[in-house]
Amino acid sequence: MSEKQDNLPTLASLRARRGHVRAPRRPSGSQAAPSASAAEGFHQTGLLFGLDSGPEDLLLPVAEAAAVPALEPQGVSQPESVATPPASSPRRAVSERRIWSVRALVADVRQHVETAYTDLWVEGEISNCRIAPSGHVYFTLKDGEAQLPVVLFRRQALLLRFRPADGLAVLVRGRISIYDTRGQLQLVAETMEPRGAGALQLAFEQLKARLLAEGLFDAARKRALPAFPACVGIITSPTGAVIRDIVNVIRRRHARLNLLVFPATMQGVNCAASVAAGVRWFNKNSSLADVIVIARGGGSMEDLAGFNDESLARVIAGSKIPVVSAIGHETDFTIADFVADLRAPTPSAAAELVTAAQHRIEERVQSLAMRVHRAGRFHLMHARQRYARLSAESVLTRLHDAVSRRDQRIDELRLRLESAAARRLRLPAARLGGLSERLRRQDVSLRIARAQRRLQQDVARFERAASQMLSPRWNRLNRAAARLEALSPLAVLSRGYAIVYAADGTVLRAASETAAGQMIRARLSQGSLEAQVTDTKTTETSNT
């Protein structure tokens, strides 16, 4: 903040200075009297102190106050004229009395207040802070002697970098107004800064404490970097020196590692959104990169403020790909450093950490290669010393003896192999012969032939037994059928007889059981017929 703003009068100092200012004298004229009275009232309430006025300019001249035209509020009745004797003269003069409505008076005073106090800084301590569901912030700004209600509307509250809380000393910039509904003087805040620590530092500490309570900084949720990444995604400015440093380090330590750069804005109001978009892009295309590096050079706390954004911190915490934070110098710490899976003190250090495993393997391979080379040279030197003391003939003799011993050893091993093979095969061969003999005795075809013969014999015996059992029964059945056929009424019908039924289905045994005109049914040997009785005769001579 500038020196001029630091030296601005506070509400407490203005109230203290107000006691040393004398109220102006009223002019004797009747027309200037109301304006002078209003000016005196404003001076008594301290509402005519200008923002840039010094102690000697705190009093508005009475002539200027009298020159301000009085505003006639709408809806107010015309003032009544009454005759009142002036206090300083024995003459009776006529003065006007203005009658105000409460709303018109409050509106008129609010207009004067808002005109006089359009832009000012007020210092005090927050009390009774309340955040409404609409997003507006209401609190009381107080010091040791007075208090002032303050309202910070939602649009301005969203721009704050810290969370207002009770007991916090702040410097508020805004304008004075009057809340008509309550007739209450209040400060409509436009912006607010904490006193002591800066706004960025306070916002940093508050966000850090909140995310720490949520567990986003826990070591248990941080993931280890892949030992051998195939591709590294880098979120940084493509035109800065940071990307060149990272490329130089990686090419020196692991030349075959692929790099994929997401161009982002690394400073300013769009920094957090741009970096968060890069993290989301790499997570959406997770097959392209195995690890993400967020890299930026050093700067002031204001330059690094974009990396203290809460939304960016949550995007980094929710990343499925491990994230390395390489922001600023070793002494710079941001919220992104605490949320990331690994913090690197510098972008170059981040490149070294990403390629650490590959570089250690290369160093190990180089160390082992040097050891093998030294061991080979040592054995070669030792062999040269040994064979330097031997003649060519003795060397050939010893080689011939060594080859002969190897041949003898081979013959011995071949004999042992043949004996062992014969022993191992003798027992399986004997078992195979026994099993073959058992299989021959248990030939399936022979067993099937014997079973078929037994089956044929059983079938023959069954047929004979069935014939013996069924023959008498068939004879008895035939005789019974013959007797039944002889007694069957159908057999009688076949000889030309018929059975006659009445209309109700009863059998007619006599002609008297029916009458002329009735329907009868006659069953024959084959089929039946229906007829109508035209005449009945009980005997040959009588008619009915």
mmCIF file of C-alpha atoms in Angstrom, residues 128-442:
data_model
loop_
_atom_site.group_PDB
_atom_site.id
_atom_site.type_symbol
_atom_site.label_atom_id
_atom_site.label_comp_id
_atom_site.label_asym_id
_atom_site.label_seq_id
_atom_site.Cartn_x
_atom_site.Cartn_y
_atom_site.Cartn_z
ATOM 1 C CA ASN A 128 -20.045 -10.222 14.413
ATOM 2 C CA CYS A 129 -18.996 -11.467 10.989
ATOM 3 C CA ARG A 130 -21.809 -13.294 9.182
ATOM 4 C CA ILE A 131 -21.875 -14.745 5.670
ATOM 5 C CA ALA A 132 -25.430 -14.858 4.298
ATOM 6 C CA PRO A 133 -26.680 -17.719 2.085
ATOM 7 C CA SER A 134 -26.754 -15.225 -0.781
ATOM 8 C CA GLY A 135 -22.983 -14.775 -0.476
ATOM 9 C CA HIS A 136 -23.071 -11.265 1.014
ATOM 10 C CA VAL A 137 -20.819 -10.673 4.028
ATOM 11 C CA TYR A 138 -22.063 -8.595 6.976
ATOM 12 C CA PHE A 139 -19.840 -7.569 9.871
ATOM 13 C CA THR A 140 -19.120 -4.739 12.256
ATOM 14 C CA LEU A 141 -15.893 -2.761 12.046
ATOM 15 C CA LYS A 142 -14.899 -1.455 15.459
ATOM 16 C CA ASP A 143 -12.065 0.083 17.402
ATOM 17 C CA GLY A 144 -11.769 1.038 21.047
ATOM 18 C CA GLU A 145 -14.282 3.889 20.833
ATOM 19 C CA ALA A 146 -16.829 3.249 18.086
ATOM 20 C CA GLN A 147 -18.205 0.708 15.635
ATOM 21 C CA LEU A 148 -19.455 0.847 12.068
ATOM 22 C CA PRO A 149 -21.666 -1.704 10.253
ATOM 23 C CA VAL A 150 -20.123 -2.932 6.987
ATOM 24 C CA VAL A 151 -21.662 -4.855 4.096
ATOM 25 C CA LEU A 152 -19.546 -6.614 1.450
ATOM 26 C CA PHE A 153 -21.700 -7.794 -1.416
ATOM 27 C CA ARG A 154 -21.230 -11.169 -3.056
ATOM 28 C CA ARG A 155 -19.503 -9.939 -6.210
ATOM 29 C CA GLN A 156 -16.818 -8.172 -4.176
ATOM 30 C CA ALA A 157 -16.614 -10.982 -1.619
ATOM 31 C CA LEU A 158 -15.672 -13.478 -4.335
ATOM 32 C CA LEU A 159 -12.584 -11.382 -5.117
ATOM 33 C CA LEU A 160 -11.191 -11.615 -1.575
ATOM 34 C CA ARG A 161 -8.047 -13.702 -1.155
ATOM 35 C CA PHE A 162 -8.766 -14.484 2.501
ATOM 36 C CA ARG A 163 -11.771 -15.402 4.622
ATOM 37 C CA PRO A 164 -13.063 -12.665 6.961
ATOM 38 C CA ALA A 165 -13.246 -13.756 10.588
ATOM 39 C CA ASP A 166 -13.995 -12.189 13.968
ATOM 40 C CA GLY A 167 -11.029 -10.496 15.603
ATOM 41 C CA LEU A 168 -9.166 -9.880 12.349
ATOM 42 C CA ALA A 169 -7.701 -6.375 11.913
ATOM 43 C CA VAL A 170 -8.477 -5.145 8.410
ATOM 44 C CA LEU A 171 -8.344 -2.081 6.204
ATOM 45 C CA VAL A 172 -11.599 -1.618 4.288
ATOM 46 C CA ARG A 173 -12.105 0.565 1.243
ATOM 47 C CA GLY A 174 -15.616 1.657 0.305
ATOM 48 C CA ARG A 175 -18.242 4.347 0.505
ATOM 49 C CA ILE A 176 -20.548 5.539 3.258
ATOM 50 C CA SER A 177 -24.276 4.992 2.818
ATOM 51 C CA ILE A 178 -27.420 4.786 4.910
ATOM 52 C CA TYR A 179 -29.631 1.703 5.034
ATOM 53 C CA ASP A 180 -33.088 3.257 4.629
ATOM 54 C CA THR A 181 -35.034 0.449 6.266
ATOM 55 C CA ARG A 182 -33.227 0.912 9.581
ATOM 56 C CA GLY A 183 -31.968 4.450 9.121
ATOM 57 C CA GLN A 184 -28.517 3.025 9.908
ATOM 58 C CA LEU A 185 -25.184 4.389 8.743
ATOM 59 C CA GLN A 186 -23.086 1.658 7.061
ATOM 60 C CA LEU A 187 -19.979 1.231 4.974
ATOM 61 C CA VAL A 188 -20.489 -0.449 1.599
ATOM 62 C CA ALA A 189 -17.128 -2.158 1.118
ATOM 63 C CA GLU A 190 -15.460 -2.566 -2.252
ATOM 64 C CA THR A 191 -12.291 -4.345 -1.128
ATOM 65 C CA MET A 192 -10.604 -5.357 2.108
ATOM 66 C CA GLU A 193 -7.053 -6.088 3.186
ATOM 67 C CA PRO A 194 -5.758 -7.575 6.412
ATOM 68 C CA ARG A 195 -3.475 -5.457 8.548
ATOM 69 C CA GLY A 196 -0.084 -6.848 9.530
ATOM 70 C CA ALA A 197 0.364 -9.832 7.193
ATOM 71 C CA GLY A 198 -0.551 -9.265 3.555
ATOM 72 C CA ALA A 199 -3.715 -10.549 1.954
ATOM 73 C CA LEU A 200 -1.874 -13.171 -0.062
ATOM 74 C CA GLN A 201 -0.060 -14.541 2.976
ATOM 75 C CA LEU A 202 -3.225 -14.691 5.049
ATOM 76 C CA ALA A 203 -5.117 -16.371 2.232
ATOM 77 C CA PHE A 204 -2.253 -18.826 1.885
ATOM 78 C CA GLU A 205 -2.281 -19.722 5.576
ATOM 79 C CA GLN A 206 -6.064 -20.078 5.733
ATOM 80 C CA LEU A 207 -6.231 -22.280 2.627
ATOM 81 C CA LYS A 208 -3.295 -24.333 3.857
ATOM 82 C CA ALA A 209 -4.977 -24.971 7.211
ATOM 83 C CA ARG A 210 -8.287 -25.884 5.569
ATOM 84 C CA LEU A 211 -6.754 -28.339 3.077
ATOM 85 C CA LEU A 212 -4.575 -29.811 5.815
ATOM 86 C CA ALA A 213 -7.692 -30.497 7.886
ATOM 87 C CA GLU A 214 -9.260 -32.231 4.874
ATOM 88 C CA GLY A 215 -6.256 -34.562 4.584
ATOM 89 C CA LEU A 216 -5.053 -33.406 1.154
ATOM 90 C CA PHE A 217 -1.493 -33.064 2.474
ATOM 91 C CA ASP A 218 -1.328 -36.569 4.019
ATOM 92 C CA ALA A 219 1.690 -38.602 2.975
ATOM 93 C CA ALA A 220 -0.486 -41.734 2.767
ATOM 94 C CA ARG A 221 -2.364 -40.426 -0.282
ATOM 95 C CA LYS A 222 0.782 -39.405 -2.183
ATOM 96 C CA ARG A 223 1.932 -41.829 -4.866
ATOM 97 C CA ALA A 224 5.461 -42.810 -5.818
ATOM 98 C CA LEU A 225 6.790 -41.724 -9.193
ATOM 99 C CA PRO A 226 7.181 -44.432 -11.856
ATOM 100 C CA ALA A 227 10.771 -45.657 -11.940
ATOM 101 C CA PHE A 228 11.022 -45.742 -15.721
ATOM 102 C CA PRO A 229 8.511 -43.347 -17.309
ATOM 103 C CA ALA A 230 8.140 -43.528 -21.063
ATOM 104 C CA CYS A 231 6.853 -39.953 -21.359
ATOM 105 C CA VAL A 232 6.777 -36.946 -19.018
ATOM 106 C CA GLY A 233 4.003 -34.351 -19.315
ATOM 107 C CA ILE A 234 5.239 -30.831 -18.537
ATOM 108 C CA ILE A 235 2.875 -27.951 -17.780
ATOM 109 C CA THR A 236 4.793 -24.698 -18.216
ATOM 110 C CA SER A 237 5.281 -21.743 -20.507
ATOM 111 C CA PRO A 238 6.710 -22.921 -23.846
ATOM 112 C CA THR A 239 8.720 -19.705 -24.281
ATOM 113 C CA GLY A 240 10.375 -19.468 -20.861
ATOM 114 C CA ALA A 241 13.787 -20.597 -19.678
ATOM 115 C CA VAL A 242 12.266 -23.312 -17.477
ATOM 116 C CA ILE A 243 11.462 -25.664 -20.354
ATOM 117 C CA ARG A 244 14.969 -25.255 -21.760
ATOM 118 C CA ASP A 245 16.535 -26.149 -18.408
ATOM 119 C CA ILE A 246 14.339 -29.245 -18.089
ATOM 120 C CA VAL A 247 15.139 -30.381 -21.624
ATOM 121 C CA ASN A 248 18.878 -29.929 -21.065
ATOM 122 C CA VAL A 249 18.859 -31.929 -17.835
ATOM 123 C CA ILE A 250 16.727 -34.779 -19.205
ATOM 124 C CA ARG A 251 18.702 -35.023 -22.453
ATOM 125 C CA ARG A 252 21.905 -35.263 -20.436
ATOM 126 C CA ARG A 253 20.618 -37.912 -18.047
ATOM 127 C CA HIS A 254 18.067 -39.868 -20.133
ATOM 128 C CA ALA A 255 18.125 -38.966 -23.822
ATOM 129 C CA ARG A 256 15.458 -41.512 -24.804
ATOM 130 C CA LEU A 257 12.784 -40.079 -22.484
ATOM 131 C CA ASN A 258 9.891 -38.421 -24.339
ATOM 132 C CA LEU A 259 8.608 -34.995 -23.271
ATOM 133 C CA LEU A 260 5.078 -33.657 -23.895
ATOM 134 C CA VAL A 261 4.579 -29.943 -23.131
ATOM 135 C CA PHE A 262 1.182 -28.412 -22.343
ATOM 136 C CA PRO A 263 1.476 -24.622 -22.869
ATOM 137 C CA ALA A 264 0.001 -22.804 -19.888
ATOM 138 C CA THR A 265 -0.145 -19.326 -18.396
ATOM 139 C CA MET A 266 2.148 -19.425 -15.362
ATOM 140 C CA GLN A 267 1.374 -15.971 -13.908
ATOM 141 C CA GLY A 268 -1.630 -13.719 -13.540
ATOM 142 C CA VAL A 269 -5.342 -14.194 -13.031
ATOM 143 C CA ASN A 270 -5.588 -17.000 -15.606
ATOM 144 C CA CYS A 271 -2.703 -18.992 -14.140
ATOM 145 C CA ALA A 272 -4.701 -21.360 -11.911
ATOM 146 C CA ALA A 273 -7.327 -22.135 -14.556
ATOM 147 C CA SER A 274 -4.688 -22.702 -17.247
ATOM 148 C CA VAL A 275 -2.600 -25.077 -15.110
ATOM 149 C CA ALA A 276 -5.726 -26.929 -13.939
ATOM 150 C CA ALA A 277 -6.755 -27.363 -17.574
ATOM 151 C CA GLY A 278 -3.347 -28.930 -18.273
ATOM 152 C CA VAL A 279 -3.706 -31.409 -15.414
ATOM 153 C CA ARG A 280 -7.198 -32.344 -16.599
ATOM 154 C CA TRP A 281 -5.960 -32.790 -20.180
ATOM 155 C CA PHE A 282 -3.186 -35.170 -19.168
ATOM 156 C CA ASN A 283 -5.621 -37.170 -17.010
ATOM 157 C CA LYS A 284 -8.078 -37.351 -19.903
ATOM 158 C CA ASN A 285 -5.249 -38.604 -22.144
ATOM 159 C CA SER A 286 -3.579 -40.744 -19.485
ATOM 160 C CA SER A 287 -1.935 -43.027 -22.049
ATOM 161 C CA LEU A 288 0.284 -40.172 -23.256
ATOM 162 C CA ALA A 289 2.164 -39.404 -20.028
ATOM 163 C CA ASP A 290 3.283 -41.406 -16.978
ATOM 164 C CA VAL A 291 4.030 -38.412 -14.730
ATOM 165 C CA ILE A 292 3.092 -34.700 -14.755
ATOM 166 C CA VAL A 293 5.552 -31.903 -13.911
ATOM 167 C CA ILE A 294 4.242 -28.391 -13.121
ATOM 168 C CA ALA A 295 7.260 -26.127 -13.595
ATOM 169 C CA ARG A 296 7.765 -22.389 -13.107
ATOM 170 C CA GLY A 297 10.705 -20.171 -12.261
ATOM 171 C CA GLY A 298 11.076 -18.067 -9.134
ATOM 172 C CA GLY A 299 9.163 -14.904 -8.335
ATOM 173 C CA SER A 300 7.448 -12.901 -5.645
ATOM 174 C CA MET A 301 4.503 -14.187 -3.674
ATOM 175 C CA GLU A 302 2.197 -12.197 -5.932
ATOM 176 C CA ASP A 303 3.743 -13.872 -8.973
ATOM 177 C CA LEU A 304 3.178 -17.316 -7.448
ATOM 178 C CA ALA A 305 -0.323 -16.509 -6.163
ATOM 179 C CA GLY A 306 -1.941 -18.540 -8.949
ATOM 180 C CA PHE A 307 -0.481 -21.730 -7.468
ATOM 181 C CA ASN A 308 -2.192 -21.014 -4.132
ATOM 182 C CA ASP A 309 -5.631 -21.395 -5.709
ATOM 183 C CA GLU A 310 -7.994 -23.850 -4.015
ATOM 184 C CA SER A 311 -9.523 -25.160 -7.242
ATOM 185 C CA LEU A 312 -6.063 -25.889 -8.663
ATOM 186 C CA ALA A 313 -5.097 -27.696 -5.458
ATOM 187 C CA ARG A 314 -8.163 -29.939 -5.665
ATOM 188 C CA VAL A 315 -7.513 -30.714 -9.332
ATOM 189 C CA ILE A 316 -3.936 -31.757 -8.497
ATOM 190 C CA ALA A 317 -5.156 -33.852 -5.546
ATOM 191 C CA GLY A 318 -7.680 -35.629 -7.770
ATOM 192 C CA SER A 319 -5.179 -36.392 -10.540
ATOM 193 C CA LYS A 320 -4.837 -40.083 -11.430
ATOM 194 C CA ILE A 321 -1.295 -39.466 -12.713
ATOM 195 C CA PRO A 322 1.481 -38.633 -10.203
ATOM 196 C CA VAL A 323 2.194 -34.882 -10.117
ATOM 197 C CA VAL A 324 5.573 -33.240 -9.397
ATOM 198 C CA SER A 325 5.480 -29.593 -8.308
ATOM 199 C CA ALA A 326 8.551 -27.590 -9.377
ATOM 200 C CA ILE A 327 7.499 -24.003 -8.678
ATOM 201 C CA GLY A 328 9.901 -21.205 -7.833
ATOM 202 C CA HIS A 329 13.133 -21.583 -5.914
ATOM 203 C CA GLU A 330 13.948 -23.838 -2.988
ATOM 204 C CA THR A 331 12.672 -21.266 -0.477
ATOM 205 C CA ASP A 332 9.337 -20.784 -2.275
ATOM 206 C CA PHE A 333 6.378 -22.828 -1.057
ATOM 207 C CA THR A 334 2.899 -22.894 -2.579
ATOM 208 C CA ILE A 335 -0.270 -24.864 -1.936
ATOM 209 C CA ALA A 336 0.439 -26.855 -5.093
ATOM 210 C CA ASP A 337 3.725 -28.033 -3.491
ATOM 211 C CA PHE A 338 1.887 -29.500 -0.494
ATOM 212 C CA VAL A 339 -0.841 -31.188 -2.561
ATOM 213 C CA ALA A 340 1.446 -32.649 -5.234
ATOM 214 C CA ASP A 341 2.816 -36.173 -4.906
ATOM 215 C CA LEU A 342 6.386 -34.815 -4.886
ATOM 216 C CA ARG A 343 7.876 -31.345 -4.482
ATOM 217 C CA ALA A 344 11.053 -30.419 -6.322
ATOM 218 C CA PRO A 345 12.990 -27.349 -5.141
ATOM 219 C CA THR A 346 13.590 -26.191 -8.739
ATOM 220 C CA PRO A 347 12.495 -27.245 -12.245
ATOM 221 C CA SER A 348 15.982 -28.656 -12.905
ATOM 222 C CA ALA A 349 15.731 -30.726 -9.724
ATOM 223 C CA ALA A 350 12.362 -32.020 -10.928
ATOM 224 C CA ALA A 351 13.990 -33.251 -14.129
ATOM 225 C CA GLU A 352 16.665 -34.988 -12.052
ATOM 226 C CA LEU A 353 14.052 -36.633 -9.804
ATOM 227 C CA VAL A 354 12.050 -37.913 -12.761
ATOM 228 C CA THR A 355 15.156 -39.499 -14.314
ATOM 229 C CA ALA A 356 16.746 -40.586 -11.018
ATOM 230 C CA ALA A 357 16.086 -44.333 -11.454
ATOM 231 C CA GLN A 358 17.324 -44.409 -15.044
ATOM 232 C CA HIS A 359 20.385 -42.387 -14.147
ATOM 233 C CA ARG A 360 21.203 -44.681 -11.190
ATOM 234 C CA ILE A 361 20.926 -47.729 -13.444
ATOM 235 C CA GLU A 362 23.231 -46.164 -16.007
ATOM 236 C CA GLU A 363 25.714 -45.309 -13.282
ATOM 237 C CA ARG A 364 25.438 -48.866 -11.937
ATOM 238 C CA VAL A 365 25.992 -50.355 -15.395
ATOM 239 C CA GLN A 366 29.000 -48.140 -15.946
ATOM 240 C CA SER A 367 30.395 -49.134 -12.536
ATOM 241 C CA LEU A 368 29.887 -52.856 -13.248
ATOM 242 C CA ALA A 369 31.430 -52.485 -16.705
ATOM 243 C CA MET A 370 34.508 -50.880 -15.172
ATOM 244 C CA ARG A 371 34.723 -53.696 -12.599
ATOM 245 C CA VAL A 372 34.433 -56.358 -15.315
ATOM 246 C CA HIS A 373 37.103 -54.597 -17.336
ATOM 247 C CA ARG A 374 39.441 -54.426 -14.354
ATOM 248 C CA ALA A 375 38.758 -58.082 -13.438
ATOM 249 C CA GLY A 376 39.431 -59.190 -17.042
ATOM 250 C CA ARG A 377 42.690 -57.296 -17.124
ATOM 251 C CA PHE A 378 43.686 -58.820 -13.775
ATOM 252 C CA HIS A 379 42.952 -62.423 -14.881
ATOM 253 C CA LEU A 380 44.693 -61.855 -18.194
ATOM 254 C CA MET A 381 47.759 -60.536 -16.423
ATOM 255 C CA HIS A 382 47.738 -63.462 -13.979
ATOM 256 C CA ALA A 383 47.435 -65.995 -16.838
ATOM 257 C CA ARG A 384 50.282 -64.374 -18.684
ATOM 258 C CA GLN A 385 52.461 -64.656 -15.594
ATOM 259 C CA ARG A 386 51.588 -68.357 -15.139
ATOM 260 C CA TYR A 387 52.118 -69.413 -18.761
ATOM 261 C CA ALA A 388 55.276 -67.357 -19.124
ATOM 262 C CA ARG A 389 57.095 -69.913 -16.903
ATOM 263 C CA LEU A 390 56.002 -72.955 -19.005
ATOM 264 C CA SER A 391 57.609 -74.270 -22.209
ATOM 265 C CA ALA A 392 55.608 -75.090 -25.322
ATOM 266 C CA GLU A 393 56.313 -78.857 -25.090
ATOM 267 C CA SER A 394 55.200 -79.127 -21.483
ATOM 268 C CA VAL A 395 52.117 -77.115 -22.295
ATOM 269 C CA LEU A 396 51.214 -79.478 -25.142
ATOM 270 C CA THR A 397 51.844 -82.525 -22.924
ATOM 271 C CA ARG A 398 49.670 -81.173 -20.186
ATOM 272 C CA LEU A 399 46.963 -80.334 -22.696
ATOM 273 C CA HIS A 400 47.123 -83.884 -24.132
ATOM 274 C CA ASP A 401 46.895 -85.395 -20.648
ATOM 275 C CA ALA A 402 43.978 -83.134 -19.812
ATOM 276 C CA VAL A 403 42.146 -84.174 -22.989
ATOM 277 C CA SER A 404 42.807 -87.857 -22.258
ATOM 278 C CA ARG A 405 41.472 -87.529 -18.768
ATOM 279 C CA ARG A 406 38.385 -85.847 -20.158
ATOM 280 C CA ASP A 407 37.895 -88.738 -22.655
ATOM 281 C CA GLN A 408 38.257 -91.305 -19.891
ATOM 282 C CA ARG A 409 35.804 -89.422 -17.809
ATOM 283 C CA ILE A 410 33.356 -89.344 -20.712
ATOM 284 C CA ASP A 411 33.622 -93.125 -21.198
ATOM 285 C CA GLU A 412 33.020 -93.717 -17.531
ATOM 286 C CA LEU A 413 30.010 -91.477 -17.517
ATOM 287 C CA ARG A 414 28.608 -93.168 -20.657
ATOM 288 C CA LEU A 415 28.887 -96.603 -18.983
ATOM 289 C CA ARG A 416 27.220 -95.369 -15.860
ATOM 290 C CA LEU A 417 24.462 -93.838 -17.940
ATOM 291 C CA GLU A 418 23.789 -97.087 -19.805
ATOM 292 C CA SER A 419 23.722 -99.107 -16.572
ATOM 293 C CA ALA A 420 21.421 -96.654 -14.905
ATOM 294 C CA ALA A 421 19.132 -96.640 -17.949
ATOM 295 C CA ALA A 422 18.997 -100.440 -18.005
ATOM 296 C CA ARG A 423 18.150 -100.540 -14.306
ATOM 297 C CA ARG A 424 15.535 -97.938 -14.715
ATOM 298 C CA LEU A 425 13.937 -99.735 -17.702
ATOM 299 C CA ARG A 426 14.089 -103.306 -16.343
ATOM 300 C CA LEU A 427 11.373 -102.881 -13.751
ATOM 301 C CA PRO A 428 8.952 -101.049 -16.086
ATOM 302 C CA ALA A 429 9.464 -103.788 -18.717
ATOM 303 C CA ALA A 430 8.581 -106.525 -16.202
ATOM 304 C CA ARG A 431 5.507 -104.624 -15.112
ATOM 305 C CA LEU A 432 4.504 -104.142 -18.745
ATOM 306 C CA GLY A 433 4.742 -107.902 -19.424
ATOM 307 C CA GLY A 434 2.592 -108.752 -16.414
ATOM 308 C CA LEU A 435 0.003 -106.213 -17.392
ATOM 309 C CA SER A 436 -0.089 -107.568 -20.944
ATOM 310 C CA GLU A 437 -0.740 -111.079 -19.644
ATOM 311 C CA ARG A 438 -3.508 -109.853 -17.385
ATOM 312 C CA LEU A 439 -4.993 -107.915 -20.248
ATOM 313 C CA ARG A 440 -4.950 -111.019 -22.465
ATOM 314 C CA ARG A 441 -6.780 -112.998 -19.816
ATOM 315 C CA GLN A 442 -9.236 -110.221 -19.386
#
